[in-house]
Short mmCIF file of C-alpha atoms in Angstrom, two decimals:
data_model
loop_
_atom_site.label_atom_id
_atom_site.label_comp_id
_atom_site.label_asym_id
_atom_site.label_seq_id
_atom_site.Cartn_x
_atom_site.Cartn_y
_atom_site.Cartn_z
CA MET A 3 -22.30 0.53 11.20
CA LEU A 4 -23.29 4.07 12.18
CA ALA A 5 -26.45 2.78 13.87
CA ALA A 6 -24.37 0.31 15.89
CA ALA A 7 -22.04 3.11 17.00
CA LEU A 8 -24.97 5.29 18.12
CA LEU A 9 -26.48 2.35 20.00
CA ALA A 10 -23.21 1.73 21.81
CA VAL A 11 -23.05 5.36 22.92
CA SER A 12 -26.67 5.38 24.11
CA CYS A 13 -26.01 2.27 26.22
CA GLY A 14 -23.07 3.90 27.92
CA VAL A 15 -20.48 1.69 26.25
CA LYS A 16 -17.06 3.33 26.11
CA GLN A 17 -15.95 3.74 22.50
CA GLU A 18 -12.51 2.36 21.66
CA ILE A 19 -9.99 4.76 20.14
CA HIS A 20 -9.94 2.46 17.10
CA SER A 21 -13.63 3.12 16.31
CA PHE A 22 -13.83 4.65 12.85
CA ASP A 23 -15.66 7.64 14.39
CA ALA A 24 -12.30 8.50 15.97
CA ASN A 25 -10.92 8.92 12.44
CA GLU A 26 -12.56 12.33 12.12
CA GLY A 27 -9.93 14.78 10.97
CA ARG A 28 -7.32 12.04 10.54
CA ARG A 29 -5.56 11.03 7.34
CA TYR A 30 -3.70 8.11 5.82
CA CYS A 31 -0.78 8.21 3.41
CA ASN A 32 0.64 5.60 1.03
CA PRO A 33 2.68 3.51 1.44
CA LEU A 34 0.82 2.53 4.62
CA PRO A 35 2.91 2.66 7.81
CA MET A 36 2.42 -0.95 8.92
CA VAL A 37 3.84 -2.17 12.23
CA ILE A 38 6.01 -5.23 11.66
CA GLY A 39 7.26 -7.85 14.06
CA PRO A 40 8.92 -11.24 14.42
CA GLY A 41 7.28 -13.63 11.99
CA GLY A 42 5.58 -11.05 9.81
CA ASN A 43 6.13 -8.27 7.32
CA ALA A 44 3.54 -6.39 5.27
CA SER A 45 5.21 -6.98 1.91
CA GLY A 46 2.55 -7.34 -0.73
CA ASP A 47 -0.11 -9.74 -2.06
CA VAL A 48 -2.50 -8.13 0.40
CA SER A 49 -5.79 -9.83 1.30
CA VAL A 50 -8.22 -8.08 3.69
CA LEU A 51 -11.14 -9.83 5.37
CA ARG A 52 -13.90 -8.04 7.27
CA GLU A 53 -15.43 -10.02 10.13
CA GLY A 54 -17.97 -8.06 12.20
CA ASP A 55 -16.41 -4.69 12.98
CA THR A 56 -12.84 -5.92 12.65
CA TYR A 57 -10.58 -6.00 9.58
CA TYR A 58 -7.97 -8.71 9.15
CA MET A 59 -5.07 -8.16 6.77
CA PHE A 60 -2.81 -10.97 5.51
CA CYS A 61 0.28 -10.46 3.35
CA THR A 62 3.21 -12.30 1.89
CA GLY A 63 5.83 -12.28 4.61
CA GLY A 64 3.71 -13.84 7.34
CA GLY A 65 1.56 -12.65 10.22
CA ALA A 66 -1.71 -10.77 10.31
CA TRP A 67 -2.87 -7.24 11.12
CA THR A 68 -6.16 -6.25 12.73
CA SER A 69 -7.97 -2.92 12.77
CA LYS A 70 -11.34 -1.43 13.70
CA ASN A 71 -10.96 1.63 11.51
CA MET A 72 -8.66 0.60 8.61
CA LEU A 73 -6.18 3.17 9.89
CA ASP A 74 -4.56 1.80 13.06
CA TRP A 75 -3.29 -1.73 12.39
CA GLU A 76 -2.04 -4.06 15.14
CA PHE A 77 0.32 -6.89 14.24
CA THR A 78 -0.35 -10.46 15.44
CA PRO A 79 1.90 -13.47 14.69
CA VAL A 80 0.01 -16.21 12.84
CA GLN A 81 1.45 -19.60 11.95
CA HIS A 82 1.42 -21.20 8.48
CA VAL A 83 0.79 -17.97 6.52
CA PRO A 84 1.88 -18.83 2.96
CA VAL A 85 3.01 -16.68 0.06
CA ALA A 86 0.01 -14.74 -1.32
CA PRO A 87 -2.33 -15.72 1.54
CA ASP A 88 -6.12 -15.58 1.30
CA VAL A 89 -8.51 -16.07 4.24
CA VAL A 90 -12.28 -16.53 3.90
CA LYS A 91 -15.14 -17.37 6.26
CA PHE A 92 -17.52 -20.22 5.44
CA ARG A 93 -20.04 -21.78 7.84
CA ASP A 94 -18.37 -20.33 10.95
CA LYS A 95 -14.93 -21.62 9.97
CA PHE A 96 -12.03 -19.71 8.47
CA TYR A 97 -10.06 -21.15 5.57
CA MET A 98 -6.60 -20.04 4.49
CA SER A 99 -5.13 -20.81 1.07
CA GLY A 100 -2.04 -19.62 -0.76
CA ASN A 101 0.85 -20.69 -2.95
CA ASP A 102 2.32 -24.20 -2.69
CA CYS A 103 0.36 -25.19 0.39
CA PRO A 104 -2.65 -27.28 1.45
CA LEU A 105 -5.91 -25.72 2.63
CA TYR A 106 -5.86 -24.67 6.29
CA VAL A 107 -8.84 -24.26 8.65
CA ALA A 108 -9.36 -22.45 11.97
CA ASP A 109 -12.11 -21.25 14.31
CA SER A 110 -10.76 -17.69 14.25
CA PRO A 111 -9.20 -15.51 11.55
CA LEU A 112 -6.05 -15.42 13.68
CA GLY A 113 -5.89 -19.19 14.07
CA PRO A 114 -4.47 -21.46 15.18
CA TYR A 115 -4.68 -22.98 11.69
CA THR A 116 -4.48 -26.72 11.06
CA VAL A 117 -4.26 -28.59 7.77
CA LEU A 118 -7.65 -29.51 6.36
CA GLY A 119 -6.02 -31.40 3.52
CA GLN A 120 -4.39 -31.24 0.12
CA TRP A 121 -6.52 -30.26 -2.87
CA GLU A 122 -8.60 -33.20 -4.10
CA ASN A 123 -10.31 -34.14 -7.36
CA THR A 124 -8.06 -31.79 -9.29
CA PRO A 125 -7.51 -32.36 -13.02
CA ASP A 126 -4.16 -32.85 -14.69
CA VAL A 127 -2.33 -29.93 -16.30
CA GLU A 128 -4.12 -30.36 -19.62
CA GLY A 129 -7.45 -30.21 -17.80
CA GLY A 130 -6.80 -26.75 -16.40
CA TRP A 131 -5.11 -27.19 -13.00
CA ASN A 132 -1.94 -25.80 -14.58
CA GLU A 133 0.29 -25.53 -11.47
CA PRO A 134 -1.97 -23.04 -9.65
CA PHE A 135 -0.92 -20.14 -7.47
CA ASP A 136 -2.47 -16.96 -6.00
CA MET A 137 -5.55 -18.83 -4.82
CA HIS A 138 -8.68 -16.97 -3.79
CA ILE A 139 -11.83 -18.55 -2.32
CA PHE A 140 -15.08 -16.68 -2.95
CA ILE A 141 -18.36 -17.52 -1.21
CA ASP A 142 -21.56 -16.91 -3.18
CA GLY A 143 -24.49 -17.69 -0.90
CA ASP A 144 -23.72 -21.22 0.30
CA GLN A 145 -21.55 -22.12 -2.69
CA PRO A 146 -17.76 -21.73 -2.41
CA TYR A 147 -15.58 -21.18 -5.49
CA LEU A 148 -11.84 -21.32 -5.93
CA PHE A 149 -10.14 -18.89 -8.34
CA TYR A 150 -6.47 -19.17 -9.17
CA SER A 151 -3.77 -18.13 -11.62
CA GLY A 152 -2.11 -20.40 -14.11
CA ARG A 153 1.48 -19.80 -15.14
CA GLY A 154 2.73 -17.05 -17.41
CA ILE A 155 0.11 -16.16 -20.01
CA SER A 156 -2.34 -18.90 -18.93
CA GLY A 157 -4.67 -16.49 -17.15
CA ILE A 158 -7.34 -17.04 -14.52
CA PHE A 159 -9.33 -20.19 -13.73
CA GLY A 160 -12.36 -20.84 -11.53
CA VAL A 161 -13.97 -23.94 -10.09
CA PRO A 162 -16.82 -24.69 -7.66
CA LEU A 163 -15.77 -26.40 -4.42
CA ASP A 164 -17.59 -29.08 -2.46
CA PRO A 165 -19.33 -27.22 0.41
CA GLU A 166 -18.81 -30.25 2.65
CA HIS A 167 -15.11 -30.55 1.82
CA LEU A 168 -13.67 -27.19 0.77
CA ASN A 169 -10.41 -28.77 -0.38
CA ARG A 170 -12.28 -30.85 -2.99
CA PHE A 171 -13.16 -29.68 -6.51
CA ALA A 172 -16.87 -30.15 -7.28
CA ASP A 173 -16.41 -29.88 -11.06
CA LYS A 174 -13.81 -29.25 -13.74
CA PRO A 175 -12.18 -25.81 -13.73
CA THR A 176 -13.39 -23.14 -16.13
CA HIS A 177 -10.82 -21.04 -17.97
CA LEU A 178 -12.15 -17.52 -17.46
CA PHE A 179 -9.66 -15.50 -19.53
CA SER A 180 -5.97 -15.40 -20.43
CA PHE A 181 -3.32 -12.88 -21.48
CA ASN A 182 -4.47 -10.56 -24.25
CA SER A 183 -1.62 -8.80 -26.09
CA ASP A 184 -4.06 -6.11 -27.20
CA HIS A 185 -4.17 -5.03 -23.54
CA ILE A 186 -0.78 -3.36 -23.73
CA TRP A 187 -0.54 -2.85 -19.95
CA GLU A 188 -0.58 -6.66 -19.48
CA ARG A 189 2.65 -7.10 -21.44
CA TYR A 190 5.93 -7.89 -19.69
CA GLY A 191 8.62 -5.22 -19.13
CA GLU A 192 9.07 -1.72 -17.77
CA MET A 193 7.83 -0.36 -21.09
CA ASN A 194 5.40 -3.26 -21.71
CA GLU A 195 7.67 -4.10 -24.63
CA TYR A 196 7.20 -7.91 -24.69
CA THR A 197 4.31 -8.54 -27.06
CA GLY A 198 4.00 -12.25 -26.29
CA VAL A 199 5.10 -12.48 -22.65
CA ALA A 200 3.09 -11.74 -19.50
CA TRP A 201 2.41 -12.95 -16.00
CA ILE A 202 -1.30 -12.94 -15.22
CA GLU A 203 -1.99 -13.41 -11.50
CA GLY A 204 -3.70 -12.27 -8.30
CA PRO A 205 -7.43 -12.96 -8.93
CA TRP A 206 -9.88 -11.35 -6.51
CA LEU A 207 -13.67 -11.53 -6.95
CA PHE A 208 -16.12 -9.04 -5.43
CA LYS A 209 -19.89 -8.94 -5.89
CA LEU A 210 -21.66 -5.57 -6.04
CA GLY A 211 -25.40 -5.73 -6.67
CA ASP A 212 -25.92 -8.41 -9.30
CA MET A 213 -22.50 -7.91 -10.89
CA TYR A 214 -19.29 -9.84 -10.24
CA TYR A 215 -16.00 -7.92 -10.52
CA MET A 216 -12.91 -10.04 -11.16
CA GLU A 217 -9.68 -8.18 -10.52
CA TYR A 218 -6.34 -9.54 -11.76
CA SER A 219 -2.75 -8.36 -12.09
CA ALA A 220 -0.08 -8.14 -14.82
CA SER A 221 2.74 -7.75 -16.09
CA GLY A 222 4.84 -9.09 -13.22
CA THR A 223 5.64 -8.05 -9.68
CA GLN A 224 9.24 -7.09 -10.52
CA TRP A 225 8.12 -4.22 -12.77
CA LYS A 226 6.92 -0.74 -11.86
CA THR A 227 4.42 -1.28 -14.70
CA TYR A 228 2.77 -3.92 -12.49
CA ALA A 229 -0.91 -2.99 -12.69
CA GLU A 230 -4.40 -4.28 -12.02
CA GLY A 231 -7.38 -4.60 -14.35
CA TYR A 232 -10.80 -6.19 -14.08
CA TYR A 233 -13.50 -8.11 -15.89
CA THR A 234 -17.22 -8.26 -15.06
CA ALA A 235 -19.80 -11.04 -15.26
CA LYS A 236 -23.30 -11.98 -14.12
CA ASN A 237 -22.10 -15.35 -12.86
CA PRO A 238 -19.00 -16.27 -10.80
CA LEU A 239 -17.79 -18.56 -13.61
CA GLY A 240 -18.57 -16.10 -16.38
CA PRO A 241 -18.63 -15.43 -19.21
CA TYR A 242 -16.49 -12.40 -18.31
CA THR A 243 -16.32 -9.09 -20.19
CA TYR A 244 -13.18 -6.98 -20.12
CA ALA A 245 -13.62 -3.55 -18.51
CA ASP A 246 -12.51 -1.06 -21.12
CA ASN A 247 -11.25 1.40 -18.48
CA SER A 248 -8.62 -1.12 -17.35
CA PRO A 249 -6.10 -0.94 -15.88
CA LEU A 250 -7.93 0.05 -12.73
CA LEU A 251 -4.61 0.55 -10.92
CA ARG A 252 -1.42 1.70 -12.63
CA LYS A 253 1.31 4.15 -11.53
CA THR A 254 4.92 4.14 -12.66
CA GLU A 255 6.38 7.33 -11.13
CA GLY A 256 6.97 8.54 -7.58
CA LEU A 257 7.01 6.46 -4.39
CA VAL A 258 3.80 4.57 -5.10
CA THR A 259 4.49 2.44 -8.18
CA GLY A 260 3.72 -1.05 -9.45
CA THR A 261 0.23 -0.97 -7.92
CA ALA A 262 -1.49 -4.36 -8.20
CA HIS A 263 -2.30 -7.72 -6.54
CA GLY A 264 -4.75 -6.61 -3.92
CA SER A 265 -8.25 -7.01 -2.55
CA VAL A 266 -11.51 -5.12 -2.15
CA VAL A 267 -13.40 -4.62 1.10
CA GLU A 268 -16.29 -2.50 2.34
CA GLY A 269 -14.87 0.14 4.66
CA PRO A 270 -16.25 1.32 8.00
CA ASP A 271 -17.65 4.32 6.13
CA GLY A 272 -19.75 2.06 3.88
CA GLY A 273 -17.63 2.75 0.80
CA LEU A 274 -15.49 0.34 -1.19
CA TRP A 275 -11.75 0.37 -0.59
CA GLN A 276 -8.99 -1.08 -2.73
CA PHE A 277 -5.89 -2.51 -1.06
CA TYR A 278 -2.89 -3.16 -3.28
CA THR A 279 0.78 -4.06 -3.45
CA ILE A 280 3.34 -1.32 -4.08
CA VAL A 281 6.50 -2.35 -5.96
CA LEU A 282 9.62 -0.42 -4.93
CA SER A 283 12.72 0.12 -7.00
CA ASN A 284 14.98 -0.43 -4.00
CA PRO A 285 15.55 -3.10 -2.93
CA PRO A 286 14.75 -4.70 -6.34
CA GLY A 287 11.35 -6.29 -5.89
CA GLY A 288 10.90 -4.73 -2.45
CA ARG A 289 7.25 -4.07 -1.67
CA ARG A 290 4.84 -2.14 0.56
CA ILE A 291 1.05 -1.83 0.99
CA GLY A 292 -1.34 0.87 -0.25
CA MET A 293 -5.06 1.58 -0.16
CA ASP A 294 -7.43 4.01 -1.84
CA ARG A 295 -11.13 4.55 -2.42
CA ILE A 296 -13.09 2.92 -5.24
CA ASP A 297 -15.58 5.12 -7.06
CA VAL A 298 -18.49 3.44 -8.86
CA ASP A 299 -20.30 5.35 -11.61
CA LYS A 300 -23.94 5.01 -12.62
CA ASN A 301 -23.03 2.27 -15.10
CA GLY A 302 -21.27 0.19 -12.46
CA GLN A 303 -17.80 0.99 -13.77
CA TRP A 304 -15.04 1.21 -11.17
CA SER A 305 -12.25 3.77 -10.88
CA VAL A 306 -9.48 4.36 -8.35
CA ARG A 307 -7.33 7.46 -7.91
CA ILE A 308 -3.99 6.19 -6.62
CA THR A 309 -2.62 8.60 -4.02
CA ASP A 310 0.76 9.27 -2.43
CA THR A 311 -0.18 12.32 -0.33
CA PRO A 312 -2.23 12.54 2.91
CA GLN A 313 -5.87 11.61 2.32
CA PRO A 314 -8.99 11.61 4.56
CA ALA A 315 -9.18 8.37 6.52
CA PRO A 316 -12.25 6.12 6.17
CA GLY A 317 -15.13 7.95 7.82
CA ALA A 318 -13.23 11.25 8.01
CA SER A 319 -14.19 14.51 6.39
CA GLY A 320 -13.03 18.09 6.36
CA THR A 321 -9.36 17.18 6.00
CA LEU A 322 -7.02 18.68 3.42
CA GLU A 323 -4.72 16.95 0.98
CA SER A 324 -1.40 18.50 1.98
CA LEU A 325 1.31 18.93 -0.65
CA PRO A 326 4.81 17.44 -0.51
CA VAL A 327 6.98 20.52 0.10
CA THR A 328 10.50 19.04 0.29
CA ILE A 329 10.96 17.27 -3.07
CA ASN A 330 14.32 18.03 -4.76
CA LYS A 331 15.09 21.00 -2.49
CA MET A 332 18.52 19.75 -1.44
CA ASN A 333 20.35 20.80 -4.60
CA ALA A 334 17.91 23.45 -5.77
CA MET A 335 19.47 26.72 -6.94
CA ASN A 336 19.83 29.17 -4.03
CA ALA A 337 18.73 26.51 -1.49
CA LEU A 338 20.21 26.75 2.00
CA SER A 339 19.66 23.02 2.53
CA SER A 340 22.40 20.89 4.11
CA PHE A 341 23.24 17.44 5.48
CA SER A 342 25.53 15.94 8.10
CA SER A 343 27.26 13.39 5.82
CA GLN A 344 26.80 11.16 2.79
CA GLN A 345 28.57 8.28 1.05
CA PRO A 346 29.57 8.23 -2.64
CA GLY A 347 26.56 7.27 -4.74
CA ARG A 348 24.30 7.44 -1.68
CA TYR A 349 23.74 11.18 -1.71
CA ALA A 350 21.65 13.12 0.78
CA SER A 351 19.62 14.58 -2.10
CA TYR A 352 18.35 11.05 -2.83
CA ALA A 353 16.35 11.19 0.41
CA ILE A 354 14.06 13.87 -1.02
CA ASP A 355 13.87 13.00 -4.73
CA ASP A 356 10.47 11.21 -4.65
CA ASN A 357 12.08 8.02 -5.98
CA SER A 358 12.17 4.63 -4.25
CA GLY A 359 15.14 3.55 -6.37
CA THR A 360 17.63 5.85 -4.64
CA VAL A 361 18.77 6.01 -1.00
CA TRP A 362 20.71 8.32 1.28
CA GLU A 363 23.35 6.58 3.36
CA PRO A 364 25.36 8.75 5.78
CA GLU A 365 28.90 7.84 6.76
CA LEU A 366 29.22 4.99 9.25
CA THR A 367 30.87 7.33 11.73
CA ASP A 368 27.92 9.74 11.63
CA SER A 369 26.12 9.05 14.93
CA MET A 370 23.39 11.69 14.42
CA PRO A 371 22.63 11.83 10.67
CA SER A 372 20.57 14.88 9.75
CA LEU A 373 19.02 16.66 6.78
CA THR A 374 18.15 20.35 6.83
CA ILE A 375 15.83 21.41 4.03
CA GLU A 376 14.93 24.94 3.06
CA LEU A 377 11.37 24.92 1.79
CA SER A 378 11.64 28.19 -0.13
CA PRO A 379 14.83 28.47 -2.21
CA ALA A 380 14.74 32.03 -3.48
CA THR A 381 16.97 34.58 -5.15
CA ARG A 382 17.41 37.92 -3.43
CA PHE A 383 14.75 39.29 -5.77
CA ASP A 384 12.09 36.67 -4.88
CA GLU A 385 9.59 36.81 -2.08
CA VAL A 386 10.04 33.96 0.41
CA GLN A 387 7.19 31.46 0.55
CA LEU A 388 6.45 30.02 4.00
CA PHE A 389 4.51 26.80 4.62
CA ASN A 390 2.28 25.35 7.30
CA VAL A 391 3.86 21.91 7.68
CA ASP A 392 1.55 19.30 9.22
CA ALA A 393 2.92 15.78 8.52
CA ILE A 394 5.97 13.79 7.50
CA ARG A 395 6.58 10.47 5.74
CA LEU A 396 9.73 8.38 6.22
CA MET A 397 10.74 5.28 4.28
CA PHE A 398 13.79 3.32 5.35
CA GLY A 399 15.74 0.90 3.18
CA GLY A 400 17.05 -2.57 3.93
CA GLY A 401 15.46 -6.01 3.80
CA SER A 402 15.19 -8.24 0.77
CA ARG A 403 12.77 -9.03 -2.03
CA ARG A 404 9.22 -9.28 -0.67
CA GLY A 405 10.59 -8.98 2.87
CA PHE A 406 11.73 -12.60 3.10
CA GLY A 407 14.44 -12.73 5.73
CA GLY A 408 14.44 -8.94 5.95
CA PHE A 409 12.15 -6.93 8.18
CA GLY A 410 10.17 -8.81 10.77
CA GLY A 411 13.06 -10.63 12.42
CA GLY A 412 12.97 -8.30 15.43
CA GLY A 413 14.70 -5.08 16.32
CA GLN A 414 13.63 -3.00 13.29
CA VAL A 415 13.14 0.17 15.34
CA TYR A 416 13.98 3.64 14.02
CA LYS A 417 14.27 6.70 16.28
CA TYR A 418 14.12 10.25 14.94
CA LYS A 419 12.98 13.80 15.47
CA VAL A 420 11.70 16.59 13.21
CA GLU A 421 12.35 20.25 13.96
CA VAL A 422 11.24 23.42 12.18
CA SER A 423 12.65 26.91 11.92
CA MET A 424 11.94 30.30 10.36
CA ASP A 425 15.58 31.33 10.03
CA GLY A 426 17.63 28.11 10.02
CA GLU A 427 19.18 28.99 13.39
CA ASN A 428 16.42 28.83 16.02
CA TRP A 429 14.62 25.49 16.06
CA THR A 430 11.32 24.21 17.46
CA MET A 431 10.46 20.53 17.97
CA ALA A 432 7.58 19.44 15.70
CA LEU A 433 7.82 15.70 16.28
CA ASP A 434 9.91 13.81 18.84
CA ARG A 435 10.26 10.06 18.29
CA THR A 436 13.66 9.65 19.90
CA GLY A 437 12.05 7.21 22.31
CA ASN A 438 10.21 5.21 19.64
CA THR A 439 9.81 1.45 20.22
CA GLU A 440 7.53 0.49 17.30
CA GLN A 441 8.93 -1.48 14.39
CA ARG A 442 8.08 0.25 11.11
CA ASN A 443 10.04 0.64 7.88
CA THR A 444 7.50 3.16 6.56
CA ILE A 445 6.27 5.98 8.77
CA PHE A 446 3.52 8.59 8.45
CA GLU A 447 3.08 11.07 11.29
CA GLU A 448 0.73 14.02 11.60
CA PHE A 449 1.17 16.96 13.96
CA LYS A 450 -0.28 20.40 14.62
CA PRO A 451 0.43 22.65 11.61
CA VAL A 452 3.42 24.89 12.19
CA GLU A 453 4.59 27.69 9.92
CA CYS A 454 8.22 27.46 8.89
CA ARG A 455 10.85 27.99 6.21
CA PHE A 456 13.20 25.15 7.25
CA VAL A 457 12.62 21.51 8.25
CA ARG A 458 15.29 19.34 9.87
CA LEU A 459 15.25 15.56 10.22
CA THR A 460 17.65 13.90 12.66
CA VAL A 461 17.83 10.11 12.98
CA THR A 462 18.95 9.14 16.48
CA GLY A 463 18.74 5.35 16.35
CA TRP A 464 18.44 2.59 13.77
CA PRO A 465 18.94 -1.18 13.43
CA GLY A 466 22.25 -2.52 12.15
CA GLN A 467 25.34 -0.54 11.27
CA GLN A 468 24.28 1.29 8.11
CA LEU A 469 21.36 3.71 8.04
CA SER A 470 19.55 3.75 4.68
CA VAL A 471 16.81 6.32 3.99
CA ILE A 472 14.72 5.84 0.87
CA GLU A 473 12.66 8.99 1.30
CA PHE A 474 11.82 11.79 3.70
CA THR A 475 8.82 13.94 2.81
CA ALA A 476 7.38 16.88 4.70
CA PHE A 477 3.79 17.78 3.84
CA GLY A 478 2.09 21.14 4.16
CA LEU A 479 0.33 24.03 2.46
CA PRO A 480 1.47 27.54 1.52
CA SER A 481 0.89 30.08 4.28
CA SER A 482 2.36 33.58 4.32
CA THR A 483 5.26 35.20 2.49
CA GLN A 484 8.26 37.33 3.41
CA PRO A 485 9.44 40.17 1.18
CA ALA A 486 12.39 39.81 -1.14
CA ARG A 487 15.74 41.06 0.18
CA VAL A 488 16.15 43.32 -2.85
CA ALA A 489 13.22 45.10 -4.38
CA ILE A 490 12.96 45.07 -8.16
CA PRO A 491 12.55 48.62 -9.47
CA PRO A 492 9.22 49.20 -11.15
CA VAL A 493 9.12 49.20 -14.91
CA ILE A 494 9.03 52.76 -16.21
CA GLN A 495 6.42 53.32 -18.86
CA TYR A 496 7.31 55.81 -21.59
#
């Protein structure tokens, strides 16, 4: 990839802004700020395909997203995208599978897709077909395989496909593994309390060297305990060995929770990247998309550090992981924070509590809802900590479970501005998006670091009648300090 970029420069080819080299100094932040549009919403079950220097993302909710750098994603409407879509290239054709649908085929990842046919030569339920869902086609050399989930505790199945007719089974399915109650994270429930109940789903196979890594998800997409583990094998159809450091992905607190059902792709930086679904608490079952790096140790074991703060983008270096500096500073003791209005049970403090299960909803008559947050609540005896603020994240509520019938119907545009101040009276514009036209329900914006003590968010436009803010986060790092208003007398030593 780097050689290709150097060649392009030497030949006088103008580099696109989306080249991953342009990522230098840039960051990403989960949940990813995906543009949405009519016919599509990035709402989980994420499958990413790399074709040449372009990445294609497909999600439940319809549509597709393309990117050159895995940072700037452009939305494109695509017809026939099913629930839990999966797209794979085989012999210059692109095949799309999913839940409750036939196999589709196209000449381009973006379609148009036509029906190749229903699945053929499939066994009855007793033979292992077991009402399949979450299909994933994996190509090993010139041999295609289909992997899919059974129902409930059934687990994961695999079967070779006929290379001449990809919708036709070439053999009987192999049962690779099922629910194992000893793997406590696989159990159903927010506390994994159901010893005999689970929902095993979302298979995704990736080959690294001579090892096959089979990812899968449990305990169910409605839980924040939704997590992802993996098995390894020397053959696509096993036998598979459970990875004892599973779950690979699991996070139950903060904004990034219920991390599972994703895909693995080689990034533009040559590293492995894990995409995954994020399960929100509000709306119940609401979902977003996340990504993070995969580290591989000398024994071939994978690990992923799930992040919810700004991280270096693929191919970037020299960037800092800024801290969230606004969490719970609305009602903090001595805080000079304030808000324009709030409704009962939809308090302004919920917008900065690092929890996707709570929302701030201002009064319907509030035409310019605002939050003013003091970053350094201090007593008169404390020095005042100032911060260099360099980014913000915004998550708006609304929509329905998995985005069906929610976002993506058009008009989901939010307009806002962020101002900063040293004294809470004189304000400087840090970010002006009052003229925004992009449709996003999650936003991450970087700007030149600015030292401040106060941050103010004002929302100037939103879809529908009721504004609902899940979270507003300002990111930054400690800078200088101001002296306390009252000096504490020194301790006298006798």
